[in-house]
Amino acid sequence: MRQISFFLVPIIAWAMTSCIKDEPLSREADIIEITVDNEAFIDRSIAENKTIKLLFSDKADLSKIAPIIAVTAGSTVEPASGDTVDFSYGKQVEYKVTSEDKKYTNTYIVSVGEVQMKYNFEDWTTAGTEQNPYPILSDQMWSNANSGVSLAILVGAINPDRYPTEKTEDSAFGKYAASLQTLKGGKVILWTYPIFAGNLFLGDFAANPSNALKSLKLGRNHPKEIGKPITFRGYYKYKPGPEFTGSKGEIINKVDSMSMYAALFKVTKGAVPDKEFLDGETILTSDRVIARAEWHHDSPNVTEKGGPNGFTEFVIPFKYTGVLDYEHYDYRITIVCSSSKDGNLYEGAVGSTLIVDELEIICDPIK
């Protein structure tokens, strides 16, 4: 199995960083982490458009939640970290972060929800700036690398008519599905990227200047109450692009292929959401992965049949290499999809398109 393609965000961000004059007081006003000291708390996500979702089991008293919030150095947040707030009946709470110099503020919208294991990709929004927005899923458990392409557009390296990951009305069910497409790349600052592959994954994205694959923080908490993952299923439609190119842009006599898999891995008992994740390299090699359900076009473990609107319905059993042990470990799960399997090598075919819909992980109860 090849590594997945999440490529240029950290490098571009690093290259675009310039020296600025030291300020006596910081202008930063951001929430950098949020958690809840409550046994019903499961996970959190911090989206690029400054929305935060806290996930709880059905045992939580949502009227009395006390988020513990870490902010950028010197800044303050209101309501304060540790204050008890009411999230019952779908209430959203605004958290206002003020910079150390008191001149800058950011407002975060925080809401709560329950863990879902079926994803229909119906609801989308945007992140980025007003001048350069890019699409993301409203379900903040999912991330993609559109922000990298946004930066490439900003510096004039490319001018595509779409982003690698966005919604499409070509769906198996409902109005929308997720469309991942490999785009033609270009020269960005000092680096040349022949392609930008579309991608989608359960986890977070944080730029790493030295290693793009380390930018991924894969996995969402998978509590015992949800059960043991047994099957990964859903619907997809795939069409490879007409011309496969290598890492230097040379034409190669090869047909592009998609990548799609789910993986379950263990972490230390009580590990906080932003610690002990797996990244784009370790998800493939770590012995912490105890179960995997991976799509291969010729695998006897993958069951497929025709679905609605030209989609293919797939069912993949999880293959376990370890035993679930919730007494000593917690567990996290991820789903990863890419329109070009070898995109991490900057190899693939421009135009390769993977559409996914109604992805689901079926679990059996754990007694």
mmCIF file of C-alpha atoms in Angstrom, residues 100-291:
data_model
loop_
_atom_site.group_PDB
_atom_site.id
_atom_site.type_symbol
_atom_site.label_atom_id
_atom_site.label_comp_id
_atom_site.label_asym_id
_atom_site.label_seq_id
_atom_site.Cartn_x
_atom_site.Cartn_y
_atom_site.Cartn_z
ATOM 1 C CA GLU A 100 -2.222 40.174 24.538
ATOM 2 C CA ASP A 101 -2.064 43.694 23.105
ATOM 3 C CA LYS A 102 -5.896 43.923 23.301
ATOM 4 C CA LYS A 103 -6.120 45.060 19.658
ATOM 5 C CA TYR A 104 -7.194 41.801 18.007
ATOM 6 C CA THR A 105 -9.982 39.338 18.649
ATOM 7 C CA ASN A 106 -11.253 36.080 17.215
ATOM 8 C CA THR A 107 -14.638 34.539 17.913
ATOM 9 C CA TYR A 108 -15.058 30.757 17.971
ATOM 10 C CA ILE A 109 -18.441 29.026 17.761
ATOM 11 C CA VAL A 110 -18.519 25.925 19.972
ATOM 12 C CA SER A 111 -21.210 23.244 19.772
ATOM 13 C CA VAL A 112 -21.638 19.653 20.937
ATOM 14 C CA GLY A 113 -22.727 16.429 19.300
ATOM 15 C CA GLU A 114 -22.604 12.645 19.450
ATOM 16 C CA VAL A 115 -20.185 10.366 17.625
ATOM 17 C CA GLN A 116 -21.409 9.196 14.232
ATOM 18 C CA MET A 117 -20.163 6.214 12.258
ATOM 19 C CA LYS A 118 -22.076 6.935 9.040
ATOM 20 C CA TYR A 119 -21.181 9.874 6.844
ATOM 21 C CA ASN A 120 -23.338 11.178 3.992
ATOM 22 C CA PHE A 121 -21.317 14.309 3.054
ATOM 23 C CA GLU A 122 -24.431 16.447 2.653
ATOM 24 C CA ASP A 123 -23.297 19.564 4.529
ATOM 25 C CA TRP A 124 -20.416 21.752 3.362
ATOM 26 C CA THR A 125 -19.048 25.173 4.246
ATOM 27 C CA THR A 126 -15.935 27.225 3.485
ATOM 28 C CA ALA A 127 -12.735 28.210 5.257
ATOM 29 C CA GLY A 128 -9.917 30.574 4.333
ATOM 30 C CA THR A 129 -10.344 34.247 3.551
ATOM 31 C CA GLU A 130 -13.175 36.132 1.900
ATOM 32 C CA GLN A 131 -10.958 36.657 -1.149
ATOM 33 C CA ASN A 132 -9.685 33.077 -1.265
ATOM 34 C CA PRO A 133 -12.201 30.648 0.297
ATOM 35 C CA TYR A 134 -11.971 26.890 -0.080
ATOM 36 C CA PRO A 135 -14.496 24.114 0.648
ATOM 37 C CA ILE A 136 -14.523 21.948 3.765
ATOM 38 C CA LEU A 137 -17.105 19.631 5.277
ATOM 39 C CA SER A 138 -19.339 21.069 7.977
ATOM 40 C CA ASP A 139 -18.702 17.843 9.909
ATOM 41 C CA GLN A 140 -15.482 18.927 11.542
ATOM 42 C CA MET A 141 -14.352 15.370 12.179
ATOM 43 C CA TRP A 142 -13.194 15.388 8.545
ATOM 44 C CA SER A 143 -10.257 17.300 7.061
ATOM 45 C CA ASN A 144 -8.584 17.721 3.671
ATOM 46 C CA ALA A 145 -5.603 19.546 2.145
ATOM 47 C CA ASN A 146 -7.535 22.212 0.218
ATOM 48 C CA SER A 147 -5.797 24.872 2.276
ATOM 49 C CA GLY A 148 -2.549 23.951 0.517
ATOM 50 C CA VAL A 149 -4.048 24.460 -2.908
ATOM 51 C CA SER A 150 -5.514 27.726 -1.639
ATOM 52 C CA LEU A 151 -1.997 28.951 -0.935
ATOM 53 C CA ALA A 152 -0.808 27.776 -4.359
ATOM 54 C CA ILE A 153 -3.602 29.813 -5.943
ATOM 55 C CA LEU A 154 -2.732 32.793 -3.756
ATOM 56 C CA VAL A 155 0.864 32.889 -5.032
ATOM 57 C CA GLY A 156 -0.288 32.419 -8.629
ATOM 58 C CA ALA A 157 1.177 28.942 -9.106
ATOM 59 C CA ILE A 158 -2.085 27.502 -10.436
ATOM 60 C CA ASN A 159 -5.510 28.740 -11.457
ATOM 61 C CA PRO A 160 -7.863 25.734 -11.317
ATOM 62 C CA ASP A 161 -11.615 25.835 -11.840
ATOM 63 C CA ARG A 162 -12.166 23.686 -8.751
ATOM 64 C CA TYR A 163 -10.476 22.444 -5.587
ATOM 65 C CA PRO A 164 -9.173 18.870 -5.203
ATOM 66 C CA THR A 165 -11.823 18.123 -2.566
ATOM 67 C CA GLU A 166 -15.332 19.542 -2.835
ATOM 68 C CA LYS A 167 -19.005 18.596 -2.967
ATOM 69 C CA THR A 168 -20.744 17.183 -6.016
ATOM 70 C CA GLU A 169 -24.371 16.562 -6.906
ATOM 71 C CA ASP A 170 -23.293 13.262 -8.467
ATOM 72 C CA SER A 171 -24.312 11.268 -5.391
ATOM 73 C CA ALA A 172 -25.495 7.775 -4.521
ATOM 74 C CA PHE A 173 -28.097 9.109 -2.082
ATOM 75 C CA GLY A 174 -29.188 12.565 -0.991
ATOM 76 C CA LYS A 175 -28.148 15.773 -2.711
ATOM 77 C CA TYR A 176 -24.361 15.747 -2.339
ATOM 78 C CA ALA A 177 -21.351 13.446 -2.156
ATOM 79 C CA ALA A 178 -17.620 14.149 -1.725
ATOM 80 C CA SER A 179 -15.648 14.556 -4.952
ATOM 81 C CA LEU A 180 -11.862 14.083 -4.877
ATOM 82 C CA GLN A 181 -10.008 14.986 -8.063
ATOM 83 C CA THR A 182 -6.330 15.075 -9.001
ATOM 84 C CA LEU A 183 -5.415 18.505 -10.372
ATOM 85 C CA LYS A 184 -2.491 19.731 -12.427
ATOM 86 C CA GLY A 185 0.168 21.259 -10.200
ATOM 87 C CA GLY A 186 2.800 23.879 -10.830
ATOM 88 C CA LYS A 187 5.868 25.625 -9.477
ATOM 89 C CA VAL A 188 5.294 27.062 -6.025
ATOM 90 C CA ILE A 189 8.096 29.296 -4.775
ATOM 91 C CA LEU A 190 11.125 26.977 -5.147
ATOM 92 C CA TRP A 191 9.320 23.668 -5.574
ATOM 93 C CA THR A 192 7.510 22.041 -8.484
ATOM 94 C CA TYR A 193 4.478 19.826 -7.842
ATOM 95 C CA PRO A 194 3.236 17.949 -10.959
ATOM 96 C CA ILE A 195 -0.114 17.090 -9.345
ATOM 97 C CA PHE A 196 -2.333 17.872 -6.370
ATOM 98 C CA ALA A 197 -4.438 14.827 -5.458
ATOM 99 C CA GLY A 198 -7.871 15.117 -3.833
ATOM 100 C CA ASN A 199 -8.076 13.707 -0.316
ATOM 101 C CA LEU A 200 -10.373 13.306 2.660
ATOM 102 C CA PHE A 201 -9.642 11.884 6.105
ATOM 103 C CA LEU A 202 -10.912 11.613 9.666
ATOM 104 C CA GLY A 203 -8.500 13.726 11.658
ATOM 105 C CA ASP A 204 -6.837 17.127 11.758
ATOM 106 C CA PHE A 205 -4.322 18.959 9.593
ATOM 107 C CA ALA A 206 -1.435 21.003 11.012
ATOM 108 C CA ALA A 207 1.323 22.319 8.758
ATOM 109 C CA ASN A 208 4.771 20.755 9.224
ATOM 110 C CA PRO A 209 7.464 22.588 7.213
ATOM 111 C CA SER A 210 9.958 19.716 7.220
ATOM 112 C CA ASN A 211 7.706 16.787 6.301
ATOM 113 C CA ALA A 212 4.310 17.182 4.640
ATOM 114 C CA LEU A 213 3.060 13.732 5.644
ATOM 115 C CA LYS A 214 3.669 14.681 9.278
ATOM 116 C CA SER A 215 1.026 17.382 8.805
ATOM 117 C CA LEU A 216 -1.693 14.784 9.246
ATOM 118 C CA LYS A 217 -3.106 14.065 12.684
ATOM 119 C CA LEU A 218 -5.136 11.002 11.816
ATOM 120 C CA GLY A 219 -7.817 9.472 13.985
ATOM 121 C CA ARG A 220 -10.872 10.264 16.071
ATOM 122 C CA ASN A 221 -11.578 8.724 19.452
ATOM 123 C CA HIS A 222 -13.462 5.428 19.317
ATOM 124 C CA PRO A 223 -14.932 4.691 22.769
ATOM 125 C CA LYS A 224 -15.925 1.220 23.908
ATOM 126 C CA GLU A 225 -19.609 2.180 23.848
ATOM 127 C CA ILE A 226 -19.559 2.410 20.044
ATOM 128 C CA GLY A 227 -18.413 -1.194 19.721
ATOM 129 C CA LYS A 228 -15.827 -3.214 17.829
ATOM 130 C CA PRO A 229 -15.395 -2.158 14.178
ATOM 131 C CA ILE A 230 -16.341 -5.093 11.967
ATOM 132 C CA THR A 231 -17.033 -3.724 8.493
ATOM 133 C CA PHE A 232 -16.183 -0.661 6.409
ATOM 134 C CA ARG A 233 -18.792 -0.016 3.748
ATOM 135 C CA GLY A 234 -20.133 2.650 1.441
ATOM 136 C CA TYR A 235 -20.415 3.760 -2.179
ATOM 137 C CA TYR A 236 -17.816 5.032 -4.594
ATOM 138 C CA LYS A 237 -17.356 5.985 -8.214
ATOM 139 C CA TYR A 238 -13.879 6.168 -9.724
ATOM 140 C CA LYS A 239 -12.463 7.212 -13.077
ATOM 141 C CA PRO A 240 -8.701 7.439 -13.623
ATOM 142 C CA GLY A 241 -7.305 10.353 -15.571
ATOM 143 C CA PRO A 242 -6.089 9.821 -19.143
ATOM 144 C CA GLU A 243 -2.342 10.325 -18.653
ATOM 145 C CA PHE A 244 -0.238 9.148 -15.715
ATOM 146 C CA THR A 245 2.795 11.262 -14.897
ATOM 147 C CA GLY A 246 5.738 10.693 -12.593
ATOM 148 C CA SER A 247 7.276 12.883 -9.939
ATOM 149 C CA LYS A 248 9.106 14.964 -12.559
ATOM 150 C CA GLY A 249 6.073 15.288 -14.805
ATOM 151 C CA GLU A 250 7.228 12.590 -17.218
ATOM 152 C CA ILE A 251 4.565 10.406 -18.866
ATOM 153 C CA ILE A 252 4.473 6.825 -17.540
ATOM 154 C CA ASN A 253 2.597 3.911 -19.100
ATOM 155 C CA LYS A 254 0.463 3.253 -16.045
ATOM 156 C CA VAL A 255 -3.172 3.548 -14.975
ATOM 157 C CA ASP A 256 -3.933 5.624 -11.897
ATOM 158 C CA SER A 257 -5.700 4.075 -8.905
ATOM 159 C CA MET A 258 -7.586 5.401 -5.913
ATOM 160 C CA SER A 259 -6.818 4.789 -2.239
ATOM 161 C CA MET A 260 -9.474 4.134 0.409
ATOM 162 C CA TYR A 261 -9.156 2.467 3.808
ATOM 163 C CA ALA A 262 -10.160 2.559 7.467
ATOM 164 C CA ALA A 263 -7.815 1.830 10.373
ATOM 165 C CA LEU A 264 -8.188 1.386 14.148
ATOM 166 C CA PHE A 265 -5.221 2.057 16.441
ATOM 167 C CA LYS A 266 -4.484 2.177 20.157
ATOM 168 C CA VAL A 267 -3.294 5.097 22.286
ATOM 169 C CA THR A 268 -2.409 5.540 25.940
ATOM 170 C CA LYS A 269 -5.372 5.389 28.286
ATOM 171 C CA GLY A 270 -6.669 8.913 28.752
ATOM 172 C CA ALA A 271 -4.577 10.467 25.959
ATOM 173 C CA VAL A 272 -5.857 13.920 25.000
ATOM 174 C CA PRO A 273 -7.140 14.440 21.421
ATOM 175 C CA ASP A 274 -4.044 16.196 20.045
ATOM 176 C CA LYS A 275 -1.573 13.624 21.381
ATOM 177 C CA GLU A 276 -0.528 10.165 20.154
ATOM 178 C CA PHE A 277 -2.192 10.503 16.767
ATOM 179 C CA LEU A 278 -0.784 8.735 13.694
ATOM 180 C CA ASP A 279 0.337 10.641 10.619
ATOM 181 C CA GLY A 280 0.641 9.967 6.890
ATOM 182 C CA GLU A 281 3.709 7.788 7.428
ATOM 183 C CA THR A 282 3.027 5.992 10.704
ATOM 184 C CA ILE A 283 -0.543 5.006 9.764
ATOM 185 C CA LEU A 284 1.094 2.559 7.343
ATOM 186 C CA THR A 285 3.827 1.181 9.589
ATOM 187 C CA SER A 286 2.915 1.563 13.269
ATOM 188 C CA ASP A 287 2.313 -1.533 15.395
ATOM 189 C CA ARG A 288 -0.306 0.542 17.217
ATOM 190 C CA VAL A 289 -2.666 -0.189 14.303
ATOM 191 C CA ILE A 290 -4.616 -3.275 15.336
ATOM 192 C CA ALA A 291 -7.241 -3.420 12.572
#
